[in-house]
Amino acid sequence: MTVWAALAAAGPGVPPAVQEYLLQARQMQALSFVVHIPLVTFGIAFPAMILYVEWCYLRTGDALYRTLARRWSKIMVALFAVGVVTGTILSFEMGLLWPGFMATFGSVFGLGFAIEGFSFFAEAIFIGVYVYGWDRLSPRAHFASGLPIVLAGFTGSLTVISVNGWMQNPSGFTLRDGQVVDVRPFEALFVNSYFWRELVHMYLAAYIVVGFLLAGAYAVGRLRGRWGRYERIALAVPLTAAALAAIVQIPVGDWAARQVAEVQPVKLAAIEGLGRTTDGAPLHVLGWYTDGEIRYGIAIPRLLALIAYHDPDATVQGLDAVPPDERPPVNVVRVAFQLMVGIGLLLALLGLVYLVVRVRRRRLPESRWFYRAVAVAGPASVVALLGGWITTEVGRQPWVVYRVMRTEEAVTGAGGIPVGYATLALVYAGLAVAVIWILRRLAATPLELPDAAEVPTEGGGRR
Amino acid sequence: MSLAELPLVFALVGMALYTVLAGADFGAGFWELTAGQGPDATRLREHAYHVIGPVWEANHVWLVFVLTVVWTAYPLAFASIASTLTVPLFVAAVGIILRGVAYALHSGTSAPWERRVIDTMFSFSSILTPFALGAAVGGIASQRVPVGNAAGDLLTSWLNPTSLLIGVLAVAVGAYLAAVYLAADALRQGEPDLEARFRTRALGASVVAGVLALGGLVILRTDAPTLYQGLIVGDGLAGLAVSVLAGLVTLFLVWGRRYTLGRFTAALAVVAIFAGWGLAQRPVLLPGLTVAQAAAPEPTLIAVVVAVLAGGLILAPSLALLFRLVLGGRFDPGGAQRASATPPAQHTTSPRGRAGLLLSSAFTCLAVGVGLLSVVEIGWTHAVGVVALFGFVVLAFVGLAPADGDPFG
Ligand code: HDD
Ligand code: HEM
Ligand code: HEM
């Protein structure tokens, strides 16, 4: 029951809302996330990479590093501007689309967003100082002005994910007649191992996405013959970070799966397409879920039980454990999950190849195939990122707060959702075109290397 | 003042600062639109654009601050407002996207036609957004937002005399503030002709805003009688009086080219109006809902207050730094000095052995991390495992780093 319903019961005049277009509202929310999340990976991971390069400049005095950091900071500021506005849209949508959720639980989780606001302040302030401060601050002061950006990118994502973690595994309040009483906001947000795991997994994901996307751009350059010292460094820094993060992501993802098994068994059943509760459940790779089972998939006996509970004979709960109206849409969740894991394994393999070549041969890989793979890895990691979030969010349906509030209780009663959805879709399409356009423009500005004679670059440098 | 009211004070302060800071950024967009054509107009636009460059993102966050404080501390009121005033809030949101994107694109434009398209989008959204937000405020101030999920009228809640008045006033106030700030910046940057042009605009806009504000009282009298009463005879009168006074003082200061002080009195005029609104409406938040009734449970209110005060401790010096750099002229065009005048210390590359040591420690960390995270099944070992895994990433990264031995040179 929501606050609305409680009010209606208490007195006349507040009819419970009905929303014809719940699905559109959900898609509108999903669309906004799909735009915001890949952008903010740059807010999380990019500042650290830029600062690392600037630090190399401070250590070696080699102006090439400075040129690189400076060019990257231009990309960062453009993406930050777009991240800021898409994030603001999300804040509006919390109220515009989900007033039932806000009215009932705003007092429980809102604090997370309020703290987040201060991270954004710090980030916005110091991005202004950093980007306008090239040439205007001493090298050391300039470097120092970048440190708060790194920290704020971390705390900003920390607080927002604490809200998501609370929605997945709610605690820190008591619900009485639709009203929350006995609220413990800090406990609700931060005493939640589900959240800490999400944070670790997402933080690594950000480095994977940013690292492979950046490295991919220079890999394409190499395939086209642009391969000077500048390009090699510009490729190696993000690629090293992404390769290492991709390897670590595997055990962390495995941890995630075990946690889902424990906290949200229905989501696990949807992820695996497990119709019936099964002892020693098998794991299915690929395939499609129909009529309570996986068709055309490859079954690996007992593996699911082993992964989820570290016991090949364990009983794994199936979708039949809950009534049909409490089950999430299975195939959406399952396909998204398989995409993430499939891509994640391939990315880790790519990272391993890179690592072995770097450690054994002490140089960068030379095969063209390697660089083709890196070029594909960037977009693929974005797919994995979104796949993971779709698994998490759609897998939680029909609940907005797991086992406490259903999504249809959260939604607005206002009309016009399809109009809003269509408008927003158009605006975002324009935004996507604009972002691609500005990145290409920034890439096309000629590279001003400190000492041209020293740097053998074939063709004009890009990015 | 009670604990229940304190977060509302934060929100009003946030709104006032948003109007004073971001409102001026919107106003800069307004002047870009009305600049006309030709080289003079281009210079005016560039000036407006450069001045807001380093600050607009930080200024914008005040809006996010207001939203988060309100939804945490007054969830029921927030949800009622957002669901009834869906239309103007959505329009404002779209305006914010367009503006941010136009801003991001500006630096990439080269051909004049591109710049024209982008600038038009920027200016258009700079007018749309404050108007829509003002209209939403008008809906709240004229008591048109009942408690409930979309319980109010989707159209008349913001298409009404008070909303239109406040919407237009928001645009005018932004233009006025912007003109004062831009004139001040032009004076500092030694651009006398730009300064003169913005001074004229500031004087004109202040008259328009003043007339709108005082004339608007007539509208409030019939359309929002409660608010009117509160402003004329109630506690709000103090705010109104300070605002009028500060407005007049600013007029004289701008006349006499004393912009530094004028900045503050102009801002004061705006802040006082928000205070007046709060006092006039007190203790009612929405019709039939007082601030105390709307407030979240006490632990949440305490948490919000603590978070805001602690955040403020970090925020205040950071903002002071930013504005000192900007207003001190450090970020002005052509202000570049000592371009790498101090070449940092040269380091010789470190020996191979160190990289080897780093790498072997890294792989030890990896093994420990995987073991603790994936094999052992005790809660706290997971935390240690995660730390070990991050240790692997950092150590291996440093071990392979280009700066050490630069294997690509
Ligand atoms: C580049 C991105 C990326 C990669 C390579 C992986 N993941 Fe992931 N995954 C995410 C990015 C992501 C995420 C950031 O999108 C999610 C959404 C929520 C979260 O905490 O992280 C996520 C969620 C998520 C969930 C759902 C948790 C929930 O519902 O709360 C599971 C079970 C996994 N992941 C498991 C894995 C496994 C076993 C992977 C190994 C190959 C893997 N992920 C690679
Ligand atoms: C309900 C969900 C979300 C809301 C309401 C939200 C809100 C916001 C807002 C308002 C901003 C802009 C702040 C500013 O004005 O400077 C922003 C930016 C940001 N958001 Fe989100 N956000 C959400 C989801 C996420 C997610 C899923 C992540 C990542 C894990 C994330 C990470 C960030 C980061 C790092 C920024 C900084 C901007 C940048 O670097 O581009 N947010 N968000
Ligand atoms: C706090 C309030 C939130 C609400 C009310 C909310 C609600 C929803 C809803 C209803 C959907 C659509 C699900 C569907 O299409 O079936 C969705 C999707 C999504 N949410 Fe949340 N969510 C919230 C917070 C977050 C946060 C904090 C994050 C990330 C940190 C997040 C990440 C996502 C993502 C990535 C999707 C897209 C899934 C898809 O593509 O379908 N959400 N959310």
CSV table of N, CA, C and O in Angstrom, one decimal, chain B residues 215-256:
chain,number,residue,atom,x,y,z
B,215,GLY,N,3.9,45.6,-10.6
B,215,GLY,CA,2.6,45.5,-11.3
B,215,GLY,C,2.0,44.1,-11.0
B,215,GLY,O,0.7,44.0,-11.0
B,216,GLY,N,2.8,43.1,-10.9
B,216,GLY,CA,2.3,41.8,-10.7
B,216,GLY,C,1.5,41.6,-9.4
B,216,GLY,O,0.6,40.7,-9.3
B,217,LEU,N,1.8,42.5,-8.4
B,217,LEU,CA,1.0,42.4,-7.2
B,217,LEU,C,-0.5,42.5,-7.5
B,217,LEU,O,-1.3,41.9,-6.8
B,218,VAL,N,-0.8,43.3,-8.5
B,218,VAL,CA,-2.3,43.4,-8.8
B,218,VAL,C,-2.8,42.1,-9.3
B,218,VAL,O,-3.9,41.7,-8.9
B,219,ILE,N,-2.0,41.3,-10.0
B,219,ILE,CA,-2.5,40.0,-10.5
B,219,ILE,C,-2.6,39.1,-9.3
B,219,ILE,O,-3.6,38.4,-9.1
B,220,LEU,N,-1.6,39.1,-8.4
B,220,LEU,CA,-1.6,38.3,-7.2
B,220,LEU,C,-2.9,38.5,-6.4
B,220,LEU,O,-3.5,37.6,-5.8
B,221,ARG,N,-3.2,39.8,-6.3
B,221,ARG,CA,-4.4,40.2,-5.5
B,221,ARG,C,-5.6,39.4,-5.8
B,221,ARG,O,-6.4,39.0,-4.9
B,222,THR,N,-5.9,39.2,-7.1
B,222,THR,CA,-7.1,38.5,-7.4
B,222,THR,C,-6.8,37.0,-7.6
B,222,THR,O,-7.6,36.2,-7.3
B,223,ASP,N,-5.6,36.7,-8.1
B,223,ASP,CA,-5.4,35.3,-8.5
B,223,ASP,C,-4.8,34.5,-7.3
B,223,ASP,O,-5.0,33.2,-7.3
B,224,ALA,N,-4.0,35.1,-6.5
B,224,ALA,CA,-3.4,34.3,-5.4
B,224,ALA,C,-3.6,35.2,-4.1
B,224,ALA,O,-2.6,35.6,-3.5
B,225,PRO,N,-4.8,35.3,-3.6
B,225,PRO,CA,-5.1,36.2,-2.5
B,225,PRO,C,-4.3,35.9,-1.2
B,225,PRO,O,-3.8,36.8,-0.6
B,226,THR,N,-4.1,34.6,-1.0
B,226,THR,CA,-3.4,34.3,0.3
B,226,THR,C,-2.0,34.8,0.2
B,226,THR,O,-1.5,35.4,1.2
B,227,LEU,N,-1.4,34.5,-0.9
B,227,LEU,CA,0.0,35.0,-1.1
B,227,LEU,C,0.1,36.5,-1.0
B,227,LEU,O,1.0,37.1,-0.3
B,228,TYR,N,-0.9,37.1,-1.6
B,228,TYR,CA,-0.9,38.6,-1.7
B,228,TYR,C,-1.0,39.2,-0.2
B,228,TYR,O,-0.2,40.0,0.2
B,229,GLN,N,-1.9,38.6,0.5
B,229,GLN,CA,-2.1,39.0,1.9
B,229,GLN,C,-0.8,38.9,2.7
B,229,GLN,O,-0.4,39.8,3.4
B,230,GLY,N,-0.2,37.7,2.5
B,230,GLY,CA,1.1,37.4,3.2
B,230,GLY,C,2.1,38.4,2.8
B,230,GLY,O,3.0,38.8,3.7
B,231,LEU,N,2.2,38.8,1.6
B,231,LEU,CA,3.3,39.7,1.2
B,231,LEU,C,3.0,41.2,1.6
B,231,LEU,O,3.9,41.9,1.8
B,232,ILE,N,1.7,41.5,1.6
B,232,ILE,CA,1.4,43.0,1.8
B,232,ILE,C,1.2,43.3,3.3
B,232,ILE,O,1.7,44.3,3.8
B,233,VAL,N,0.5,42.4,4.0
B,233,VAL,CA,0.3,42.7,5.4
B,233,VAL,C,1.0,41.7,6.3
B,233,VAL,O,1.2,42.0,7.5
B,234,GLY,N,1.3,40.5,5.8
B,234,GLY,CA,1.8,39.5,6.6
B,234,GLY,C,3.4,39.6,6.8
B,234,GLY,O,4.0,40.6,6.5
B,235,ASP,N,4.0,38.5,7.2
B,235,ASP,CA,5.4,38.5,7.5
B,235,ASP,C,6.2,38.7,6.2
B,235,ASP,O,7.4,39.1,6.3
B,236,GLY,N,5.6,38.4,5.0
B,236,GLY,CA,6.3,38.5,3.8
B,236,GLY,C,6.7,40.0,3.5
B,236,GLY,O,7.6,40.2,2.6
B,237,LEU,N,6.1,40.9,4.1
B,237,LEU,CA,6.3,42.3,3.7
B,237,LEU,C,7.8,42.7,3.9
B,237,LEU,O,8.3,43.4,3.0
B,238,ALA,N,8.4,42.2,4.9
B,238,ALA,CA,9.8,42.5,5.1
B,238,ALA,C,10.6,42.1,3.9
B,238,ALA,O,11.4,42.9,3.4
B,239,GLY,N,10.4,40.9,3.4
B,239,GLY,CA,11.1,40.4,2.2
B,239,GLY,C,10.9,41.3,1.0
B,239,GLY,O,11.8,41.7,0.3
B,240,LEU,N,9.6,41.6,0.8
B,240,LEU,CA,9.2,42.5,-0.3
B,240,LEU,C,9.9,43.8,-0.2
B,240,LEU,O,10.5,44.3,-1.2
B,241,ALA,N,9.9,44.4,1.0
B,241,ALA,CA,10.5,45.7,1.2
B,241,ALA,C,12.0,45.7,0.9
B,241,ALA,O,12.6,46.5,0.1
B,242,VAL,N,12.7,44.7,1.5
B,242,VAL,CA,14.2,44.6,1.2
B,242,VAL,C,14.4,44.5,-0.3
B,242,VAL,O,15.3,45.1,-0.8
B,243,SER,N,13.6,43.7,-0.9
B,243,SER,CA,13.8,43.4,-2.3
B,243,SER,C,13.7,44.7,-3.1
B,243,SER,O,14.5,45.0,-4.0
B,244,VAL,N,12.6,45.5,-2.9
B,244,VAL,CA,12.4,46.7,-3.6
B,244,VAL,C,13.6,47.7,-3.4
B,244,VAL,O,14.2,48.3,-4.3
B,245,LEU,N,14.0,47.7,-2.1
B,245,LEU,CA,15.1,48.6,-1.7
B,245,LEU,C,16.4,48.2,-2.5
B,245,LEU,O,17.1,49.1,-3.1
B,246,ALA,N,16.7,46.9,-2.4
B,246,ALA,CA,17.9,46.4,-3.0
B,246,ALA,C,17.9,46.7,-4.5
B,246,ALA,O,18.9,47.0,-5.1
B,247,GLY,N,16.7,46.5,-5.1
B,247,GLY,CA,16.6,46.8,-6.5
B,247,GLY,C,16.9,48.2,-6.9
B,247,GLY,O,17.6,48.5,-7.8
B,248,LEU,N,16.4,49.1,-6.1
B,248,LEU,CA,16.6,50.6,-6.3
B,248,LEU,C,18.1,50.9,-6.2
B,248,LEU,O,18.7,51.6,-7.0
B,249,VAL,N,18.7,50.4,-5.1
B,249,VAL,CA,20.2,50.6,-4.9
B,249,VAL,C,21.0,50.1,-6.0
B,249,VAL,O,21.9,50.8,-6.5
B,250,THR,N,20.6,48.9,-6.5
B,250,THR,CA,21.4,48.4,-7.7
B,250,THR,C,21.3,49.3,-8.9
B,250,THR,O,22.3,49.5,-9.6
B,251,LEU,N,20.1,49.9,-9.1
B,251,LEU,CA,19.9,50.8,-10.2
B,251,LEU,C,20.9,51.9,-10.1
B,251,LEU,O,21.6,52.2,-11.1
B,252,PHE,N,21.0,52.5,-8.9
B,252,PHE,CA,22.0,53.6,-8.8
B,252,PHE,C,23.4,53.1,-9.0
B,252,PHE,O,24.2,53.8,-9.6
B,253,LEU,N,23.7,51.9,-8.4
B,253,LEU,CA,25.1,51.4,-8.5
B,253,LEU,C,25.5,51.2,-10.0
B,253,LEU,O,26.6,51.6,-10.4
B,254,VAL,N,24.6,50.6,-10.7
B,254,VAL,CA,24.9,50.3,-12.1
B,254,VAL,C,25.0,51.6,-12.9
B,254,VAL,O,25.9,51.8,-13.7
B,255,TRP,N,24.1,52.6,-12.5
B,255,TRP,CA,24.2,53.9,-13.1
B,255,TRP,C,25.6,54.5,-12.9
B,255,TRP,O,26.2,55.0,-13.9
B,256,GLY,N,26.1,54.3,-11.7
B,256,GLY,CA,27.4,54.9,-11.4
B,256,GLY,C,28.6,53.9,-11.7
B,256,GLY,O,29.7,54.1,-11.2
